[in-house]
Structures are given as structure tokens and as C-alpha cells.
Amino acid sequence: LQETWRIFGAAGLVASKKTHLPRRVGAQDAETHGTSLAQISQAGRWNQSVLCQAYLTHLPRQFMRIVAGFSASPGDYFLARAANEPPYVLQKQLWPWIEEWEPRFEARARRQCWAEGGLDDDDLAADGFLKLC
């Protein structure tokens, strides 16, 4: 159990029930991907009331998709605005720092540190954001 606490601390994760967290995350992941409650219950050996109260997200996914303007079916997303790329001049005004940071992330992929033109730490979120821009 101490090793679990150490790993969670090193990763910056805060949870009061560390030994149950992987089970909860697994159940939520299955729920996100459309697995039925019966299948999740069977896999975790939970009765459905415990499963719903303690492990699932309680998010009304179908409702959220519909009010966001999408089809009720999972995975059926289309953003019309994503089909148009903004002019380069506008992109440069919105994100003037991208041209400086893209090479740093590319250098980080080659394990180069800040002094070598890369980054000292990995930052998957920022790298993903740059790829979206």
C-alpha cells in the first residue's frame, strides 16, 4: 500500500481510496466507451446500485451530446468550423508564440533540454494543444 501512495504522490494524484481508484477508472472508461451497465457490473462483480453510486461518472452522455448540437449516437461528431482553416495572419495574431514553441517540442522529442533548444520536462497537454493549432 505504501508503494501505491508513493506512486500516486509522484504522479500528483490525490485520492482517498487509492486501492479502489484503478477499479473506478476502469469502470468509468468502460462507461465512456458505451459498455452496458450489465457488462461493467459483471466485470467488476458489483451489483448495479453500488456500481452506479461509487464507480460511474453519473454524466448523462446522450443528453450532453444532444444539447451540444450533436447526434445522440456516440462518435458522431462534426464541427463545421473545423473544416475551415483560419488565415495564417489571423493564426499568428492569436498564437504568436507557436513558432517559437513548436521547435522546442520537436527537440524535446529528441530528448534535448532547454539549453539545447528543447524542453526540460515533457508536457503532453501543451504538445497536443500545439498540434491542434
Short mmCIF file of C-alpha atoms in Angstrom, two decimals:
data_model
loop_
_atom_site.label_atom_id
_atom_site.label_comp_id
_atom_site.label_asym_id
_atom_site.label_seq_id
_atom_site.Cartn_x
_atom_site.Cartn_y
_atom_site.Cartn_z
CA LEU A 1 0.00 0.00 0.00
CA GLN A 2 2.89 2.38 0.75
CA GLU A 3 4.19 1.89 -2.79
CA THR A 4 0.76 2.84 -4.15
CA TRP A 5 0.78 6.02 -2.04
CA ARG A 6 4.31 6.84 -3.29
CA ILE A 7 3.34 6.33 -6.95
CA PHE A 8 0.21 8.45 -6.60
CA GLY A 9 2.20 11.20 -4.88
CA ALA A 10 4.87 11.17 -7.59
CA ALA A 11 2.19 11.47 -10.26
CA GLY A 12 0.42 14.29 -8.40
CA LEU A 13 -2.76 12.24 -7.96
CA VAL A 14 -4.97 12.89 -4.95
CA ALA A 15 -7.41 10.16 -3.94
CA SER A 16 -8.68 8.98 -0.57
CA LYS A 17 -9.32 5.41 -1.76
CA LYS A 18 -6.15 4.62 -3.66
CA THR A 19 -6.60 0.86 -3.87
CA HIS A 20 -10.04 1.28 -5.47
CA LEU A 21 -9.10 4.04 -7.90
CA PRO A 22 -7.99 1.72 -10.75
CA ARG A 23 -11.31 -0.14 -10.49
CA ARG A 24 -13.23 3.14 -10.60
CA VAL A 25 -11.23 4.46 -13.56
CA GLY A 26 -11.70 1.16 -15.39
CA ALA A 27 -15.47 1.28 -14.85
CA GLN A 28 -15.63 4.92 -15.98
CA ASP A 29 -13.55 4.17 -19.07
CA ALA A 30 -15.86 1.29 -19.97
CA GLU A 31 -18.88 3.57 -19.41
CA THR A 32 -17.33 6.26 -21.63
CA HIS A 33 -16.89 3.75 -24.43
CA GLY A 34 -20.53 2.65 -24.26
CA THR A 35 -20.21 -0.62 -22.36
CA SER A 36 -23.54 -1.64 -20.83
CA LEU A 37 -24.08 -1.43 -17.07
CA ALA A 38 -24.67 -5.19 -17.03
CA GLN A 39 -21.25 -5.86 -18.59
CA ILE A 40 -19.46 -3.41 -16.26
CA SER A 41 -21.24 -4.94 -13.24
CA GLN A 42 -20.27 -8.43 -14.31
CA ALA A 43 -16.63 -7.47 -14.94
CA GLY A 44 -16.23 -5.81 -11.55
CA ARG A 45 -18.52 -8.19 -9.67
CA TRP A 46 -20.59 -5.25 -8.44
CA ASN A 47 -24.32 -5.06 -8.01
CA GLN A 48 -25.67 -2.23 -10.15
CA SER A 49 -26.60 0.10 -7.28
CA VAL A 50 -23.04 0.01 -5.89
CA LEU A 51 -21.65 0.42 -9.39
CA CYS A 52 -23.78 3.50 -10.08
CA GLN A 53 -23.20 5.10 -6.66
CA ALA A 54 -19.49 4.52 -6.24
CA TYR A 55 -17.83 3.92 -9.58
CA LEU A 56 -19.52 5.61 -12.54
CA THR A 57 -19.45 9.28 -13.52
CA HIS A 58 -23.21 9.98 -13.39
CA LEU A 59 -22.85 12.07 -16.55
CA PRO A 60 -25.87 11.97 -18.89
CA ARG A 61 -23.72 11.49 -22.00
CA GLN A 62 -26.55 11.16 -24.53
CA PHE A 63 -28.23 14.30 -23.16
CA MET A 64 -24.92 16.20 -23.24
CA ARG A 65 -24.32 15.25 -26.89
CA ILE A 66 -27.82 16.38 -27.90
CA VAL A 67 -27.72 19.77 -26.11
CA ALA A 68 -24.27 20.39 -27.62
CA GLY A 69 -25.87 20.09 -31.04
CA PHE A 70 -24.62 16.61 -31.97
CA SER A 71 -26.37 13.35 -32.74
CA ALA A 72 -27.36 11.16 -29.79
CA SER A 73 -25.08 8.42 -31.14
CA PRO A 74 -21.59 8.28 -29.64
CA GLY A 75 -18.77 9.14 -32.04
CA ASP A 76 -21.00 11.03 -34.47
CA TYR A 77 -19.39 14.47 -34.26
CA PHE A 78 -18.94 17.05 -36.96
CA LEU A 79 -17.82 20.60 -36.35
CA ALA A 80 -18.43 22.64 -39.47
CA ARG A 81 -15.99 25.31 -38.29
CA ALA A 82 -13.21 22.70 -38.14
CA ALA A 83 -13.40 22.30 -41.93
CA ASN A 84 -12.12 25.87 -42.44
CA GLU A 85 -8.59 26.80 -41.52
CA PRO A 86 -8.22 30.42 -40.39
CA PRO A 87 -5.88 32.59 -42.48
CA TYR A 88 -2.22 32.39 -41.44
CA VAL A 89 -2.20 36.10 -40.49
CA LEU A 90 -5.06 35.53 -38.02
CA GLN A 91 -3.40 32.40 -36.61
CA LYS A 92 -0.21 34.39 -36.00
CA GLN A 93 -2.20 37.11 -34.19
CA LEU A 94 -3.99 34.59 -31.97
CA TRP A 95 -0.97 32.42 -31.16
CA PRO A 96 2.23 34.44 -31.77
CA TRP A 97 4.28 32.10 -29.59
CA ILE A 98 3.63 28.91 -31.60
CA GLU A 99 6.55 29.37 -34.00
CA GLU A 100 8.88 29.60 -31.00
CA TRP A 101 7.46 26.61 -29.14
CA GLU A 102 6.94 24.07 -31.94
CA PRO A 103 10.70 23.58 -32.48
CA ARG A 104 11.17 23.20 -28.71
CA PHE A 105 8.66 20.33 -28.59
CA GLU A 106 10.26 18.72 -31.64
CA ALA A 107 13.66 18.98 -29.93
CA ARG A 108 12.18 17.55 -26.71
CA ALA A 109 11.06 14.51 -28.72
CA ARG A 110 14.78 14.03 -29.45
CA ARG A 111 15.43 14.31 -25.65
CA GLN A 112 17.06 17.76 -25.88
CA CYS A 113 16.89 20.00 -22.81
CA TRP A 114 16.11 23.75 -22.69
CA ALA A 115 19.75 24.76 -23.21
CA GLU A 116 19.82 22.61 -26.37
CA GLY A 117 16.65 24.19 -27.77
CA GLY A 118 14.21 21.67 -26.29
CA LEU A 119 12.34 21.44 -23.00
CA ASP A 120 13.45 20.23 -19.59
CA ASP A 121 10.19 18.32 -18.97
CA ASP A 122 7.62 16.52 -21.10
CA ASP A 123 4.30 18.35 -21.46
CA LEU A 124 1.83 16.17 -23.34
CA ALA A 125 -1.06 18.63 -22.92
CA ALA A 126 0.88 21.56 -24.40
CA ASP A 127 2.24 19.37 -27.20
CA GLY A 128 -1.30 18.25 -28.03
CA PHE A 129 -2.53 21.85 -27.99
CA LEU A 130 0.22 22.91 -30.39
CA LYS A 131 -0.77 20.13 -32.78
CA LEU A 132 -4.38 21.36 -32.69
CA CYS A 133 -3.38 24.92 -33.53
#
